[in-house]
Short mmCIF file of C-alpha atoms in Angstrom, two decimals:
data_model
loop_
_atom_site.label_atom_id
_atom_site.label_comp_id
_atom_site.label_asym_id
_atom_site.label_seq_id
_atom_site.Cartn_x
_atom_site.Cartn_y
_atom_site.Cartn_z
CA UNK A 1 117.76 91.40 90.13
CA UNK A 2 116.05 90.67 93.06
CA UNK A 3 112.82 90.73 93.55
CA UNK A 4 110.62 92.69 95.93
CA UNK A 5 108.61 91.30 98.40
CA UNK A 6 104.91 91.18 98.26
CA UNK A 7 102.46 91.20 101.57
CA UNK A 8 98.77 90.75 102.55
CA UNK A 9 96.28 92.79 103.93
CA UNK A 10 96.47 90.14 107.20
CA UNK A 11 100.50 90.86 107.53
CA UNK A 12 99.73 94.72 107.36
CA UNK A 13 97.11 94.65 109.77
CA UNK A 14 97.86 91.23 112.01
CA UNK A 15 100.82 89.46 113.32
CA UNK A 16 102.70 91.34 116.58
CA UNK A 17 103.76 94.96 116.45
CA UNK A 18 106.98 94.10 116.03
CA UNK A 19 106.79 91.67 112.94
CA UNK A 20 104.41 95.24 111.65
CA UNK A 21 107.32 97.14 112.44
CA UNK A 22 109.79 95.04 110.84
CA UNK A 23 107.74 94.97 107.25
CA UNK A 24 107.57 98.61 107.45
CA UNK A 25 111.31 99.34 108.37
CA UNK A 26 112.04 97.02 105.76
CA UNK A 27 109.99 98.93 102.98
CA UNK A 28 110.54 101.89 104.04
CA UNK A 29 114.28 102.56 101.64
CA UNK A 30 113.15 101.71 98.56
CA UNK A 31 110.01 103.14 98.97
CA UNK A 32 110.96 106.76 100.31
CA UNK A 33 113.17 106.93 97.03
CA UNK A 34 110.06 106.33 95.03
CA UNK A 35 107.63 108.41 96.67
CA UNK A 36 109.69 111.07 96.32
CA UNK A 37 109.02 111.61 92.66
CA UNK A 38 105.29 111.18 93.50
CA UNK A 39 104.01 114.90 93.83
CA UNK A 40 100.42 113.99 95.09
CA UNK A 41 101.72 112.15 98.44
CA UNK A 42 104.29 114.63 98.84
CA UNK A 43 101.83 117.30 98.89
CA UNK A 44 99.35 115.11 101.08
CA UNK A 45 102.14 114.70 103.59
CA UNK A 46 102.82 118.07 104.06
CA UNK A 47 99.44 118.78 104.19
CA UNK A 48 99.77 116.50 107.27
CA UNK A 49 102.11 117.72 108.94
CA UNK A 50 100.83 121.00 109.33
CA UNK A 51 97.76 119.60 110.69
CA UNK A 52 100.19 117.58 112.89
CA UNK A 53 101.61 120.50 114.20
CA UNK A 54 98.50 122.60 115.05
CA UNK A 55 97.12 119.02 116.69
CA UNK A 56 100.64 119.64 118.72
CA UNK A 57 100.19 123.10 119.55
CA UNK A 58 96.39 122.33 120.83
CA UNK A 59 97.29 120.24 123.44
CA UNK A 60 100.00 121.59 124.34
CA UNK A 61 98.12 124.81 124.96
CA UNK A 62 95.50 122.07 126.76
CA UNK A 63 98.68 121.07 128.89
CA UNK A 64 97.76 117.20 127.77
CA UNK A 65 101.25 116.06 128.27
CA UNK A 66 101.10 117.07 131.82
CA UNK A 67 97.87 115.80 132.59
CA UNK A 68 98.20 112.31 130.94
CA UNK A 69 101.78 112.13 132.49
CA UNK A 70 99.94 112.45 136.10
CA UNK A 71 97.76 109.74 135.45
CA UNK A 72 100.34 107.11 133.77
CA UNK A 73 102.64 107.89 136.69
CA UNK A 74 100.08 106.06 138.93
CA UNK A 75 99.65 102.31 139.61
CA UNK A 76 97.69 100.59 136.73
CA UNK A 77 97.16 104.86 135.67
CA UNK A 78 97.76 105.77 132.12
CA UNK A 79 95.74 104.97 128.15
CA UNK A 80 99.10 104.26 126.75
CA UNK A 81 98.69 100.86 127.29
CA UNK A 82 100.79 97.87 125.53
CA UNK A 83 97.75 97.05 124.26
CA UNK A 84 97.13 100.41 122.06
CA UNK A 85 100.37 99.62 120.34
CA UNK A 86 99.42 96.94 119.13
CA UNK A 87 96.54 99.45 117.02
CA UNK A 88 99.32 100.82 115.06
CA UNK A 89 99.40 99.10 111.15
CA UNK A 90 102.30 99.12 108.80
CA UNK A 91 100.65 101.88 107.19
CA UNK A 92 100.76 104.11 110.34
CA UNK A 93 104.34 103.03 111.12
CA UNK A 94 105.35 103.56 107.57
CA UNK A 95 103.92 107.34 107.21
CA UNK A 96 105.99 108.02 110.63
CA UNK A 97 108.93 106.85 108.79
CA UNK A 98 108.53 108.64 105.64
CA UNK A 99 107.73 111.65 107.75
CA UNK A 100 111.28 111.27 109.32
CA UNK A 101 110.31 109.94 112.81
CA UNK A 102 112.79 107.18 113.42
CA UNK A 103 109.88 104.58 114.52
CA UNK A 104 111.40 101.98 117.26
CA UNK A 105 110.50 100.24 120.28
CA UNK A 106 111.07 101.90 123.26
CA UNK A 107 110.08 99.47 126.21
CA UNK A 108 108.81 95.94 127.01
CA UNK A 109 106.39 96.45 129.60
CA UNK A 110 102.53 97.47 129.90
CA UNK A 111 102.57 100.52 128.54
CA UNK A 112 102.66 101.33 124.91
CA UNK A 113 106.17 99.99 123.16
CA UNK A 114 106.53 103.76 121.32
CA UNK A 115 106.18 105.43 124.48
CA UNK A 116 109.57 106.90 125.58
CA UNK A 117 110.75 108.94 127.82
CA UNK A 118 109.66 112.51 126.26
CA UNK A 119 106.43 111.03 125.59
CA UNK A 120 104.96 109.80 122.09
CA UNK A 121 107.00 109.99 119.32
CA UNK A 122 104.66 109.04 116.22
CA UNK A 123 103.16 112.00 114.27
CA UNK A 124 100.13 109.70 112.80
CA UNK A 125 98.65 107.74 115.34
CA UNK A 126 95.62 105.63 115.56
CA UNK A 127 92.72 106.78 115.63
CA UNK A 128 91.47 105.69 119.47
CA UNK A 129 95.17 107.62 120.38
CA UNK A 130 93.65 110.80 119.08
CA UNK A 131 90.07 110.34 120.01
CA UNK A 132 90.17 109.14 123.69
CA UNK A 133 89.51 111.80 126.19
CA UNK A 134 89.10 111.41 129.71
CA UNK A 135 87.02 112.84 132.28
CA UNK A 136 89.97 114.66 133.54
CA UNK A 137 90.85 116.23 130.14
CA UNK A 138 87.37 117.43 129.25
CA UNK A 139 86.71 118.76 132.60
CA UNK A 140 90.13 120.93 132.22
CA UNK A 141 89.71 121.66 128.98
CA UNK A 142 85.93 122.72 128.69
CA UNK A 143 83.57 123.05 126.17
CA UNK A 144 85.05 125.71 123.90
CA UNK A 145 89.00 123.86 123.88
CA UNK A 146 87.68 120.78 123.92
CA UNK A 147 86.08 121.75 120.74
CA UNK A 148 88.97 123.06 119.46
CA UNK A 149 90.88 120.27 120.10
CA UNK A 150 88.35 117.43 118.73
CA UNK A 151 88.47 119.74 115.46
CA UNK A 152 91.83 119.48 114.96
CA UNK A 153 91.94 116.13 115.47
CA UNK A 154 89.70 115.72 112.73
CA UNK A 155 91.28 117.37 110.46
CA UNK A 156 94.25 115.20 111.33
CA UNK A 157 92.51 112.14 110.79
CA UNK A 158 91.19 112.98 107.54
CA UNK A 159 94.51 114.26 106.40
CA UNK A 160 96.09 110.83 107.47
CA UNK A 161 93.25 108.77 105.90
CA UNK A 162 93.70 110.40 102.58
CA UNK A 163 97.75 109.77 102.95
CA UNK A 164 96.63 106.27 103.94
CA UNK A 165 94.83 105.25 100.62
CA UNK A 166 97.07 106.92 98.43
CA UNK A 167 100.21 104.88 100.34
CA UNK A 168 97.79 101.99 99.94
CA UNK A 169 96.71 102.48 96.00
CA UNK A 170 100.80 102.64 95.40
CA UNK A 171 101.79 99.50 97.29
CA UNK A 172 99.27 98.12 95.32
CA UNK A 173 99.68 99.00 91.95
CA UNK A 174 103.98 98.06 92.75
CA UNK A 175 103.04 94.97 93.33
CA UNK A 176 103.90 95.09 97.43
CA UNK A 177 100.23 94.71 98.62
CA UNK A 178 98.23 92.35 97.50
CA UNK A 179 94.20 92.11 98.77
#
């Protein structure tokens, strides 16, 4: 029997975004299986999702995508930056995963490694992903959307913090986390 491998706090958090991506690709099998028969995350995930989705639908309506594509497109232009991938965690890549988004890297450049060509394809981000707002979008937006939109956000947030612990709490107590 083999036995399963056990990580630190540092490897979840620290190391490259690839070597993050790697531990959670690697978890991910075995622990989809088990997670299954756990009805508290499964509920919390859905729970997600639909706040996912209305986050979607928000800027959408607030035509984000074609406003942040404008400003990437130019020289040096763009918050997608290969530095904001690095904010992703195995935790974050791991609830993508489990939530059916087949997490991979996309580029090798200085924008954001997830970044492909129909934009961002992670459902839980980190936080400075869903909290950063330019000038631009909060002049276009206004007051009353902009509220709209930082309110779903938060609800996001706290949906994916809650799914965060609980992911946490259960690598613990199988013995795949330790710290």
């Amino acid at each position: 029997m083999a036995t399963q491998p056990c990580f630190s706090l540092h490897e979840f958090y620290g190391g490259t975004i690839r070597e993050r991506l790697g531990i959670a690709q690697g978890l991910y099998p075995d622990l989809a299986r088990e997670l299954v028969a756990k009805e508290a995350f499964g509920c919390q995930l859905a729970q997600a999702l639909i706040s996912q989705k209305e986050l979607t639908r928000v800027m959408a309506d607030l035509d984000l995508g074609g406003l942040c594509g404008v400003c990437g497109a130019k020289p040096g232009g763009g918050c997608c930056s290969s530095f904001m991938a690095g904010e992703n965690d195995v935790v974050q890549l791991l609830l993508n995963l489990l939530a059916g988004v087949a997490v991979r890297v996309f580029r090798e450049d200085a924008e954001c490694c997830f970044l492909g060509e129909l934009g961002c394809p992670l459902l839980f981000k980190p936080m400075f992903c869903l909290n950063y707002n330019c000038q631009q979008i909060i002049r276009g937006a206004g007051p009353v959307r902009m509220r709209h939109l930082e309110q779903s956000v938060g609800r996001l947030l706290q949906q994916q913090y809650g799914l965060e612990q609980l992911l946490l709490e259960f690598l613990r107590q199988r013995g795949t986390l330790r710290g």
